Each structure stands twice: as structure tokens, then as C-alpha cells.
Short mmCIF file of C-alpha atoms in Angstrom, two decimals:
data_model
loop_
_atom_site.label_atom_id
_atom_site.label_comp_id
_atom_site.label_asym_id
_atom_site.label_seq_id
_atom_site.Cartn_x
_atom_site.Cartn_y
_atom_site.Cartn_z
CA MET A 1 52.38 110.75 44.11
CA LEU A 2 54.43 113.89 43.50
CA LEU A 3 51.40 115.86 42.36
CA SER A 4 49.32 115.06 45.46
CA PHE A 5 52.31 115.88 47.68
CA LEU A 6 52.85 119.23 45.95
CA PHE A 7 49.12 119.98 46.12
CA PHE A 8 49.02 119.69 49.90
CA LEU A 9 52.25 121.63 50.33
CA SER A 10 50.81 124.43 48.20
CA LEU A 11 47.62 124.34 50.26
CA PHE A 12 49.50 124.73 53.55
CA ALA A 13 51.61 127.55 52.18
CA ALA A 14 48.51 129.34 50.84
CA VAL A 15 46.69 129.05 54.18
CA GLY A 16 49.66 130.48 56.03
CA ILE A 17 50.33 133.32 53.62
CA SER A 18 46.63 134.28 53.56
CA SER A 19 46.87 135.12 57.27
CA TYR A 20 48.74 138.27 56.23
CA ARG A 21 45.33 139.88 55.69
CA LYS A 22 44.67 139.79 59.45
CA SER A 23 48.12 140.96 60.50
CA ARG A 24 48.07 144.05 62.74
CA GLY A 25 51.74 144.87 62.36
CA THR A 26 52.63 144.68 66.07
CA LYS A 27 54.99 142.49 68.05
CA LYS A 28 52.14 141.05 70.12
CA ASP A 29 50.29 140.14 66.95
CA TYR A 30 53.39 138.58 65.39
CA TYR A 31 54.19 136.39 68.39
CA LEU A 32 50.78 135.96 70.12
CA ALA A 33 48.20 136.68 67.36
CA SER A 34 46.89 139.52 69.56
CA GLN A 35 45.50 136.80 71.88
CA ASP A 36 42.34 136.40 69.80
CA VAL A 37 42.59 132.75 68.67
CA SER A 38 39.54 130.49 69.04
CA PRO A 39 39.63 127.36 71.26
CA MET A 40 39.34 125.00 68.29
CA LEU A 41 42.32 126.56 66.50
CA VAL A 42 44.33 126.59 69.74
CA GLY A 43 43.65 122.88 70.34
CA LEU A 44 44.32 121.70 66.78
CA SER A 45 47.40 123.88 66.49
CA ALA A 46 48.84 122.58 69.77
CA VAL A 47 48.27 118.98 68.60
CA ALA A 48 50.05 119.57 65.30
CA THR A 49 52.92 121.36 67.04
CA ASN A 50 53.30 118.70 69.74
CA ASN A 51 52.92 115.74 67.37
CA SER A 52 55.63 116.49 64.87
CA GLY A 53 58.13 114.61 62.76
CA TYR A 54 58.98 113.08 66.13
CA MET A 55 55.67 111.20 65.96
CA PHE A 56 55.81 110.16 62.28
CA ILE A 57 59.51 109.37 62.23
CA GLY A 58 60.86 109.15 65.79
CA VAL A 59 58.04 107.34 67.61
CA ILE A 60 57.39 104.99 64.69
CA GLY A 61 61.08 104.06 64.66
CA TYR A 62 61.18 103.61 68.44
CA THR A 63 58.04 101.45 68.37
CA TYR A 64 59.45 99.38 65.51
CA ALA A 65 62.53 98.60 67.60
CA THR A 66 60.90 98.31 71.05
CA GLY A 67 57.49 96.73 70.48
CA LEU A 68 54.55 96.77 72.88
CA ALA A 69 56.63 98.40 75.64
CA SER A 70 56.48 101.64 73.66
CA ILE A 71 52.83 101.95 74.74
CA TRP A 72 54.10 103.48 77.99
CA LEU A 73 55.33 106.45 76.00
CA MET A 74 51.80 107.03 74.76
CA LEU A 75 49.99 106.47 78.07
CA GLY A 76 52.54 108.34 80.15
CA TRP A 77 52.85 111.23 77.74
CA ILE A 78 49.11 111.85 77.41
CA LEU A 79 48.35 111.41 81.12
CA GLY A 80 51.28 113.58 82.18
CA ASP A 81 50.32 116.25 79.67
CA PHE A 82 46.76 116.23 81.01
CA LEU A 83 47.85 116.45 84.66
CA GLY A 84 50.11 119.38 83.84
CA SER A 85 47.30 121.22 82.10
CA LEU A 86 44.94 121.10 85.09
CA TRP A 87 46.26 124.29 86.66
CA MET A 88 49.03 125.60 84.44
CA HIS A 89 47.41 126.37 81.06
CA LYS A 90 44.82 128.78 82.39
CA ASN A 91 47.21 130.48 84.80
CA LEU A 92 49.79 130.95 82.04
CA ARG A 93 47.18 132.54 79.74
CA GLU A 94 46.10 134.94 82.50
CA ALA A 95 49.71 135.81 83.32
CA ALA A 96 50.39 136.55 79.64
CA LYS A 97 47.43 138.93 79.55
CA ARG A 98 48.42 140.56 82.84
CA SER A 99 52.09 141.06 81.98
CA GLY A 100 51.69 142.11 78.36
CA GLU A 101 54.79 140.07 77.46
CA SER A 102 55.20 138.50 74.01
CA SER A 103 57.38 135.47 74.82
CA TYR A 104 57.02 132.44 77.06
CA ALA A 105 60.15 133.34 79.02
CA GLY A 106 58.98 136.94 79.32
CA VAL A 107 55.70 135.88 80.91
CA LEU A 108 57.46 133.69 83.49
CA ALA A 109 60.03 136.43 84.20
CA CYS A 110 57.29 139.01 84.91
CA TRP A 111 54.81 136.65 86.60
CA GLN A 112 55.10 138.32 90.02
CA GLY A 113 54.92 141.88 88.74
CA THR A 114 58.64 142.62 88.76
CA ARG A 115 60.95 141.47 85.98
CA PHE A 116 63.51 138.71 86.57
CA GLY A 117 65.92 140.18 84.02
CA VAL A 118 68.82 137.79 84.65
CA TRP A 119 66.57 134.74 84.54
CA GLN A 120 64.92 136.00 81.33
CA LYS A 121 68.30 136.32 79.63
CA LEU A 122 69.22 132.81 80.75
CA ALA A 123 65.89 131.48 79.50
CA GLY A 124 66.40 133.26 76.18
CA VAL A 125 69.78 131.59 75.65
CA LEU A 126 68.44 128.14 76.56
CA SER A 127 65.37 128.61 74.35
CA LEU A 128 67.50 129.69 71.41
CA LEU A 129 69.88 126.73 71.73
CA PHE A 130 67.47 123.86 72.35
CA LEU A 131 64.58 125.09 70.22
CA LEU A 132 67.00 125.49 67.33
CA ALA A 133 68.22 121.91 67.83
CA TYR A 134 64.59 120.79 67.96
CA ALA A 135 63.76 122.68 64.74
CA SER A 136 66.68 121.09 62.93
CA ALA A 137 65.37 117.64 63.95
CA GLN A 138 62.05 118.40 62.27
CA LEU A 139 63.77 119.35 59.04
CA VAL A 140 65.87 116.16 59.24
CA ALA A 141 62.64 114.15 59.52
CA GLY A 142 61.32 115.81 56.37
CA SER A 143 64.59 115.17 54.56
CA LYS A 144 64.54 111.47 55.46
CA THR A 145 61.03 111.13 54.11
CA LEU A 146 61.69 112.77 50.75
CA TYR A 147 64.86 110.72 50.38
CA VAL A 148 63.02 107.43 50.84
CA VAL A 149 59.80 108.17 48.94
CA LEU A 150 60.90 110.46 46.13
CA ASP A 151 64.61 109.58 45.99
CA MET A 152 65.48 113.24 46.41
CA PRO A 153 68.88 114.31 47.80
CA ILE A 154 69.00 114.02 51.59
CA TRP A 155 69.48 117.79 51.94
CA SER A 156 66.44 118.73 49.84
CA GLY A 157 63.75 118.18 52.48
CA ALA A 158 65.45 120.52 54.93
CA VAL A 159 65.78 123.25 52.33
CA ILE A 160 62.23 122.91 51.00
CA GLY A 161 60.78 122.83 54.50
CA GLY A 162 62.84 125.83 55.53
CA VAL A 163 61.70 127.88 52.54
CA ILE A 164 58.00 127.11 53.12
CA VAL A 165 58.21 127.75 56.87
CA ALA A 166 60.00 131.05 56.30
CA ALA A 167 57.41 132.12 53.70
CA TYR A 168 54.35 131.91 55.90
CA CYS A 169 56.10 132.89 59.13
CA LEU A 170 57.26 136.08 57.45
CA ALA A 171 53.76 136.67 56.13
CA GLY A 172 51.70 136.28 59.29
CA GLY A 173 53.82 135.25 62.27
CA ILE A 174 52.20 132.93 64.76
CA ARG A 175 48.75 133.44 63.27
CA ALA A 176 50.03 131.91 60.03
CA SER A 177 51.58 129.09 62.07
CA ILE A 178 48.32 128.40 63.92
CA TRP A 179 46.18 128.48 60.77
CA THR A 180 48.47 126.09 58.92
CA ASP A 181 48.77 123.89 62.00
CA ALA A 182 45.00 123.40 62.02
CA ALA A 183 45.01 122.37 58.35
CA GLN A 184 48.07 120.19 58.87
CA SER A 185 46.56 118.40 61.87
CA LEU A 186 43.66 117.23 59.69
CA VAL A 187 46.01 115.85 57.04
CA MET A 188 48.21 114.23 59.71
CA VAL A 189 45.28 112.35 61.27
CA VAL A 190 43.87 111.26 57.90
CA ALA A 191 47.27 110.05 56.68
CA MET A 192 48.02 108.08 59.86
CA GLY A 193 44.51 106.62 60.01
CA LEU A 194 44.65 105.56 56.38
CA LEU A 195 47.96 103.78 56.83
CA LEU A 196 46.79 102.06 60.03
CA PHE A 197 43.67 100.72 58.30
CA VAL A 198 45.45 99.51 55.16
CA ALA A 199 48.32 97.94 57.13
CA THR A 200 45.91 96.07 59.42
CA GLN A 201 43.95 94.71 56.48
CA SER A 202 47.10 93.68 54.63
CA VAL A 203 48.15 91.31 57.43
CA GLY A 204 44.69 89.76 57.82
CA GLY A 205 43.15 91.84 60.60
CA VAL A 206 43.89 92.63 64.23
CA ALA A 207 44.03 89.01 65.44
CA ALA A 208 46.43 87.93 62.71
CA ALA A 209 48.61 90.97 63.31
CA TRP A 210 48.83 90.24 67.04
CA GLN A 211 49.75 86.60 66.36
CA ALA A 212 52.50 87.68 63.94
CA MET A 213 53.92 90.15 66.47
CA GLY A 214 54.05 87.39 69.06
CA GLN A 215 56.45 85.47 66.85
CA VAL A 216 59.03 88.26 67.14
CA GLU A 217 61.07 87.53 70.27
CA GLY A 218 60.26 89.94 73.10
CA TYR A 219 58.10 92.16 70.90
CA LEU A 220 54.99 91.82 73.07
CA ASN A 221 56.78 92.24 76.38
CA TRP A 222 55.17 94.91 78.54
CA TYR A 223 58.49 96.52 79.48
CA PRO A 224 61.87 96.90 77.74
CA GLN A 225 64.67 94.57 78.73
CA ASP A 226 67.69 95.60 80.84
CA LEU A 227 65.91 98.23 82.91
CA LEU A 228 67.56 100.09 85.79
CA LEU A 229 65.64 98.01 88.34
CA PRO A 230 64.66 94.34 87.85
CA GLY A 231 61.11 93.08 87.35
CA LEU A 232 57.93 95.02 88.03
CA ALA A 233 59.71 97.81 89.93
CA GLY A 234 61.80 98.66 86.87
CA GLY A 235 58.71 98.60 84.66
CA ILE A 236 56.80 100.97 86.95
CA LEU A 237 59.76 103.35 87.11
CA PHE A 238 60.05 103.29 83.31
CA ALA A 239 56.35 104.06 82.86
CA LEU A 240 56.41 106.76 85.54
CA SER A 241 59.34 108.47 83.87
CA TRP A 242 57.33 108.88 80.67
CA LEU A 243 54.57 110.48 82.73
CA PHE A 244 57.11 113.23 83.30
CA ALA A 245 57.66 113.42 79.54
CA GLY A 246 54.00 114.43 79.29
CA ILE A 247 54.26 116.90 82.15
CA SER A 248 57.26 118.32 80.28
CA VAL A 249 54.88 119.85 77.73
CA VAL A 250 54.42 122.82 80.06
CA GLY A 251 58.12 123.58 79.65
CA GLN A 252 57.93 123.79 75.84
CA PRO A 253 57.61 127.44 74.71
CA HIS A 254 56.46 126.54 71.19
CA VAL A 255 53.49 124.51 72.51
CA MET A 256 52.49 126.67 75.47
CA VAL A 257 52.46 129.85 73.41
CA ARG A 258 49.37 128.41 71.66
CA PHE A 259 47.45 128.46 74.93
CA MET A 260 48.81 131.93 75.66
CA ALA A 261 47.19 133.09 72.39
CA LEU A 262 43.67 131.92 73.37
CA ASN A 263 41.04 134.66 73.09
CA ASP A 264 39.57 134.13 76.57
CA SER A 265 41.05 132.22 79.52
CA ARG A 266 37.51 131.14 80.48
CA ARG A 267 37.39 129.08 77.27
CA MET A 268 40.50 127.08 78.15
CA LEU A 269 38.43 123.94 78.83
CA HIS A 270 37.14 124.00 75.23
CA ALA A 271 40.68 124.33 73.87
CA ARG A 272 41.86 121.44 76.04
CA CYS A 273 38.98 119.22 74.86
CA TRP A 274 39.99 119.74 71.22
CA TYR A 275 43.62 119.17 72.10
CA TYR A 276 43.30 115.93 74.08
CA LEU A 277 40.73 114.34 71.76
CA TRP A 278 42.92 114.88 68.71
CA PHE A 279 46.11 114.02 70.60
CA THR A 280 44.82 110.68 71.96
CA VAL A 281 43.46 109.49 68.61
CA PHE A 282 46.61 110.44 66.75
CA TYR A 283 49.07 108.91 69.25
CA PHE A 284 47.07 105.65 69.39
CA MET A 285 47.18 105.35 65.61
CA ALA A 286 50.92 106.15 65.49
CA THR A 287 51.71 103.42 68.02
CA GLY A 288 49.60 100.94 66.06
CA VAL A 289 51.35 101.78 62.79
CA GLY A 290 54.74 101.45 64.47
CA MET A 291 53.95 97.95 65.74
CA LEU A 292 52.54 96.83 62.39
CA SER A 293 55.65 98.09 60.64
CA ARG A 294 57.74 95.40 62.40
CA ILE A 295 55.83 92.53 60.83
CA LEU A 296 55.54 94.19 57.43
CA LEU A 297 59.21 95.21 57.32
CA SER A 298 60.72 92.28 59.18
CA ASP A 299 64.42 92.73 58.35
CA ALA A 300 65.31 95.08 61.20
CA GLY A 301 68.96 95.41 60.22
CA ALA A 302 68.39 96.32 56.58
CA PHE A 303 67.25 99.95 56.98
CA ASP A 304 66.94 102.90 59.33
CA ALA A 305 63.98 102.16 61.65
CA GLU A 306 62.98 105.83 61.51
CA LEU A 307 62.13 105.31 57.84
CA ALA A 308 59.58 102.57 58.57
CA LEU A 309 56.46 104.67 57.97
CA PRO A 310 57.32 106.02 54.49
CA MET A 311 58.57 102.57 53.46
CA MET A 312 55.27 101.02 54.58
CA ALA A 313 53.35 103.63 52.62
CA MET A 314 55.28 102.80 49.45
CA GLU A 315 54.61 99.08 49.86
CA LEU A 316 50.90 99.28 50.70
CA LEU A 317 49.40 102.34 49.02
CA PRO A 318 48.85 103.57 45.47
CA PRO A 319 51.01 106.56 44.44
CA VAL A 320 48.35 109.21 45.02
CA LEU A 321 47.84 108.05 48.63
CA VAL A 322 51.59 107.78 49.18
CA GLY A 323 51.62 111.46 48.30
CA LEU A 324 48.99 112.06 51.00
CA VAL A 325 51.04 110.21 53.63
CA LEU A 326 54.16 112.05 52.54
CA ALA A 327 52.29 115.32 52.88
CA GLY A 328 51.16 114.25 56.36
CA ILE A 329 54.74 113.60 57.44
CA PHE A 330 55.99 116.81 55.92
CA ALA A 331 53.06 118.70 57.46
CA ALA A 332 54.02 117.32 60.86
CA THR A 333 57.61 118.50 60.50
CA MET A 334 56.60 121.96 59.30
CA SER A 335 53.89 122.45 61.93
CA THR A 336 56.51 122.09 64.64
CA ALA A 337 59.41 123.70 62.80
CA ASP A 338 57.49 126.94 62.22
CA SER A 339 56.48 127.11 65.88
CA LEU A 340 60.05 126.48 67.00
CA VAL A 341 61.41 129.11 64.63
CA LEU A 342 58.98 131.72 65.94
CA SER A 343 59.74 130.84 69.56
CA CYS A 344 63.48 131.17 68.80
CA SER A 345 62.80 134.51 67.15
CA ALA A 346 60.85 135.67 70.23
CA ALA A 347 63.69 134.54 72.50
CA LEU A 348 66.18 136.54 70.44
CA THR A 349 64.19 139.75 69.93
CA HIS A 350 62.23 139.85 73.19
CA ASP A 351 64.40 138.09 75.77
CA LEU A 352 68.01 138.63 74.67
CA LEU A 353 68.42 141.91 72.79
CA PRO A 354 69.13 144.85 75.12
CA GLN A 355 66.64 147.08 73.29
CA ARG A 356 63.66 144.86 72.62
CA THR A 357 62.37 145.89 69.22
CA GLU A 358 58.75 146.48 68.22
CA ASN A 359 59.64 146.85 64.53
CA THR A 360 58.03 143.94 62.69
CA ARG A 361 60.63 144.14 59.92
CA MET A 362 63.33 143.40 62.47
CA LEU A 363 61.21 140.58 63.91
CA LYS A 364 60.88 139.03 60.45
CA LEU A 365 64.60 139.45 59.79
CA ALA A 366 65.30 137.56 63.01
CA THR A 367 62.86 134.84 61.93
CA LEU A 368 64.63 134.50 58.59
CA GLY A 369 68.01 134.22 60.32
CA ILE A 370 66.71 131.55 62.73
CA THR A 371 65.24 129.55 59.85
CA SER A 372 68.55 129.64 57.99
CA ALA A 373 70.39 128.47 61.10
CA ALA A 374 67.92 125.58 61.57
CA VAL A 375 68.40 124.48 57.95
CA GLY A 376 72.17 124.64 58.36
CA TRP A 377 72.05 122.55 61.54
CA ALA A 378 69.80 120.00 59.83
CA LEU A 379 72.25 119.62 56.96
CA LEU A 380 75.10 118.91 59.41
CA ASN A 381 73.09 116.78 61.87
CA LYS A 382 74.24 113.20 62.52
CA GLN A 383 71.84 112.25 65.37
CA SER A 384 68.53 110.41 65.06
CA VAL A 385 65.33 112.45 65.08
CA PHE A 386 64.14 110.64 68.22
CA SER A 387 67.29 111.27 70.27
CA LEU A 388 67.64 114.92 69.22
CA VAL A 389 64.00 115.71 69.97
CA VAL A 390 63.96 113.93 73.33
CA MET A 391 67.19 115.65 74.38
CA SER A 392 65.84 119.10 73.47
CA TRP A 393 62.45 118.35 74.98
CA SER A 394 63.87 117.18 78.30
CA ALA A 395 66.34 120.07 78.49
CA LEU A 396 63.62 122.69 78.03
CA ALA A 397 61.30 120.89 80.43
CA SER A 398 63.94 120.59 83.14
CA ALA A 399 64.87 124.27 82.82
CA PHE A 400 61.36 125.77 82.64
CA ALA A 401 58.68 123.36 83.91
CA PRO A 402 59.63 123.45 87.63
CA LEU A 403 59.46 127.25 87.72
CA LEU A 404 56.11 127.36 85.90
CA MET A 405 54.69 124.70 88.24
CA VAL A 406 55.74 126.70 91.29
CA LEU A 407 54.47 130.03 89.91
CA ALA A 408 51.13 128.58 88.78
CA ALA A 409 50.66 127.01 92.23
CA GLY A 410 51.14 130.38 93.93
CA GLY A 411 54.79 130.04 94.92
CA LYS A 412 56.98 133.15 94.97
CA PRO A 413 60.61 132.29 94.31
CA SER A 414 63.27 134.97 94.23
CA GLN A 415 65.17 135.59 91.00
CA ARG A 416 68.26 133.87 92.42
CA LEU A 417 66.21 130.82 93.36
CA ALA A 418 64.58 130.78 89.91
CA VAL A 419 67.99 130.79 88.24
CA VAL A 420 69.27 127.94 90.43
CA MET A 421 66.10 125.93 89.77
CA SER A 422 66.55 126.24 86.01
CA VAL A 423 70.29 125.60 85.96
CA LEU A 424 70.27 122.62 88.32
CA GLY A 425 67.24 121.08 86.64
CA LEU A 426 68.89 121.38 83.22
CA LEU A 427 72.25 120.04 84.41
CA THR A 428 70.58 117.06 86.09
CA ALA A 429 68.83 116.10 82.87
CA LEU A 430 71.96 116.51 80.73
CA VAL A 431 74.17 114.54 83.11
CA TRP A 432 71.53 111.81 83.39
CA ARG A 433 71.57 111.49 79.61
CA TRP A 434 75.36 111.70 79.38
CA VAL A 435 75.87 108.72 81.72
CA GLY A 436 73.33 106.70 79.74
CA TRP A 437 70.61 106.35 82.37
CA HIS A 438 68.01 107.79 79.96
CA ALA A 439 67.71 104.30 78.46
CA HIS A 440 66.06 103.22 81.73
CA VAL A 441 64.41 106.41 83.00
CA TYR A 442 63.51 109.44 80.89
CA GLU A 443 65.89 112.23 81.92
CA GLY A 444 63.15 114.85 82.26
CA MET A 445 61.93 113.11 85.42
CA PRO A 446 65.09 113.68 87.53
CA GLY A 447 65.52 117.09 85.89
CA ILE A 448 62.08 118.36 86.88
CA LEU A 449 62.28 116.82 90.34
CA ALA A 450 65.69 118.44 90.91
CA GLY A 451 64.28 121.86 90.02
CA LEU A 452 61.33 121.43 92.37
CA LEU A 453 63.63 120.18 95.14
CA VAL A 454 65.73 123.34 94.82
CA PHE A 455 62.61 125.46 95.41
CA VAL A 456 61.52 123.43 98.45
CA VAL A 457 64.97 123.51 100.03
CA GLY A 458 65.39 127.19 99.23
CA ARG A 459 62.11 128.08 100.91
CA LEU A 460 62.90 125.98 103.95
CA VAL A 461 66.23 127.78 104.32
CA VAL A 462 64.65 131.27 104.22
CA ARG A 463 61.61 130.03 106.17
CA GLU A 464 59.04 131.45 103.74
CA PRO A 465 55.69 129.85 102.83
CA LEU A 466 55.47 127.76 99.70
CA GLY A 467 52.34 129.58 98.52
CA LYS A 468 48.81 128.44 98.13
CA ALA A 469 47.75 126.66 95.00
CA ALA A 470 45.92 128.81 92.53
CA SER A 471 42.59 127.73 91.20
CA ALA A 472 42.56 125.72 88.01
#
């Protein structure tokens, strides 16, 4: 088990470090891989970055506790992600090429030809804070896995993951991240598929599994209990809110920077095909494993639900394959953690520092500092992986997605309006979560809608046109 785990970790590290040979020693290469990444690598990398420890640990745990109703996360997330990509991915890639900026916030700030300096500083601060929280959640997921499977100290996974991420990020920047993401996405899909197959066979097949799930009270209900609205209306609102979770992908700098790095905006369709094929297959398998975990690990109060997947692997698989599953989980955490670390580094060196540096040594020093901070946060973290990721995800989406939607559709907000959109969207999401309404409706939905409403009202007040939609 340990040997197969170490083998895959060594493989990922070697792939990332080998990217140093293609490094061009510039800021644009460090953060955008000189915008020469192929569609296949863009798609596979985006899948690995999007489907992180959140999927292996967070979603499995949520599905274990919730049951069939968790399917709305999958359907809403994928459909919302797809709808958001129809006009935003290509326009963002073209804006990145046109502006010459190296960060997600920088591209949005310079979208209209003049720099929104105040908004870019605000975006840099928000990116640094919430991406760092997100990165720490990935390292926590890795720590939980090593603790359960290898009985290692709970802090060890965060430290090991941090060291490996730092090694290949320092070697090749985002190119190293993208290369390792592609390798990691293959291992992630194989590991999840293997566990789904073995778990299904162990309970006697699909029919037997479904019958066993039906014996767990409320487990096959289509919607969670105690929703904000009663009956079908509450279920529809719940499902619709997770559609906004998928749309929220366009507000995630660490995911969208992959599409910014594509070698030709005319090949965006190819990148999206790779992305959505891999994404759909992987999410379907993760939901299936989560549901099977409830009947294989029936004592819901005896353990942390977010540890269901590694515990299943230990019960069902021989040691060498447990090592493969462990590597898949760890790969998922690292594939997102490295992307988050680099996006934090870009926010610090490109969006926040008064004199934006082009010195790659300084960029790497910033990356090392961000990695250390993420490890430290992970060691002190007391929240679940699911809650920390969803909070960070919705905060970034509420702050950035409304502005990107408006810009990609041809709207021309002023800097003051852009700032208000981001601030009010973020505050709406945070307040929604603080009062506990996120249990009924995902907080990114009111957050994004609030940001868009600010733009509409602002334009009506100044009596300016909303802008014509750009071509997808």
C-alpha cells in the first residue's frame, strides 16, 4: 500500500519538476504558461483542479449524510458550469491575450482598455484570503486521508502535500501545475472508478444496492428535509441554487486561468469537450461511491463522514489498490492546492504589490510564502473540508462572477460600479451563510444575483445601455 502510494506521488512530482525544461523565465510563462497549452491539457487540468479533495472527501461525506438528494449537486453543478462556459471562457481567453495581464483579476480590471486599479487591489485581497482558505482545505483533506489509511499524524498530510506542491510550482509554475494535473486526473478517475465497481459488486450489484439504500430512512428522498419552502417548490429552489454553484466556476481564478492559458481561443470548444466529458464521468462515479458508502459503513455516528471513501477502500481493496485510491485522493488535493497557491501568488505579486515584479525569483519566493501560509492554516483548521470549500467557492463567485458575466456580455460598468458589484455580492453570500440559510439555498445564488442587480440598477440610474452580448 505504502509503496504504490509513494510511487504515484513520486511520479506526479517528477512530471511537475520536468516542466522546468520548458520554462521561459518570464512572469507570463510562470502564471500563464505563455498561453501555449493544448486543449487536451487545458481540459484535463481544469477537471483535476475543479474536482479536488472536495470531491473525494467533501462530496462523498455530504452524499453519505444526505443520500439521493445530493444528486442535485451533481446535476446543478455540471449544467451551471456548462451554461457559464457558453460565452465566458472564450471571451476571457481573448481578453487575457488582448490585455497582456498575468492574473485573473488583472484581466478583468483591464477588460475595457483602461485599468480599474482600485477594483484590482480589492480583487487581489479577496483572492488572497479566500484562495488561501481553499488551499488549506485541500491540505486538510490530504491529512485526513493519510491519518485514516496509514495511521500517520494528522498534520503529516498537510506538510507532505505542501512540500510536493512547492517543489513543482517553484520548478515550472503553472505549466508544472497543468502537466501534473493531467496525470493526476487520470489517476483520480481510475481510483474512483475502481472503488465504484468493487463496492457495487460487494453488495450484490446495482439492484441489491438500491434495495439496501431504501431501507435507510429518507435516504432515497429526492430532496433534503426541512427546506426553506415546503414541498416541490422547496426542492426546485434547492436544485436551482446548485445550478448557481456550477455557474460559480467562472468566478474561480484557479480554474479559469487554465482556459486563459489555452494556445488558441478558436480551440476553446475542444478544451471544453475534454473538460465536460471527464467532469461528468468523474462526478457521477463520486456520487455513486458516496451513496454506496452509507450501506457499507452503516454506523453513521461512529466516524467522520468525510472519511468514508478511504475507509471503504481499506475494507474492500487489497493493499496495493488502497495505495492507488490513496494516491487518487492525494492527487486531487494537490491538483487544486497547487493551482490555488499559484493564483494566490499572482494576486500578491501582480494585483497587490505597488511595483509589480517581473523577477521570477521574487515570484517563486511569493509562492513559497503562500504555500507555507496554507500549510499553517491547514494545521490550525477546525472546519470540515466541505464547509470551508463551499464558503470560499461562493465568496469568490459572488465577488467575481457577476462582473465577468457583464463584461463578457458586452456591458461596460464603471470602476465604482464594479467595486459595488463585488462588495455587495460578497456580503450577500456571507450574510446568507451566517444566518444559516445556506442549508436550504446555496449562498452563491443570492450573491451572484445581488451583484447582477447592482449593475442593472446602476445602469438604469445613469441611463446607459446594458451592452450587447458578445458572440460565444
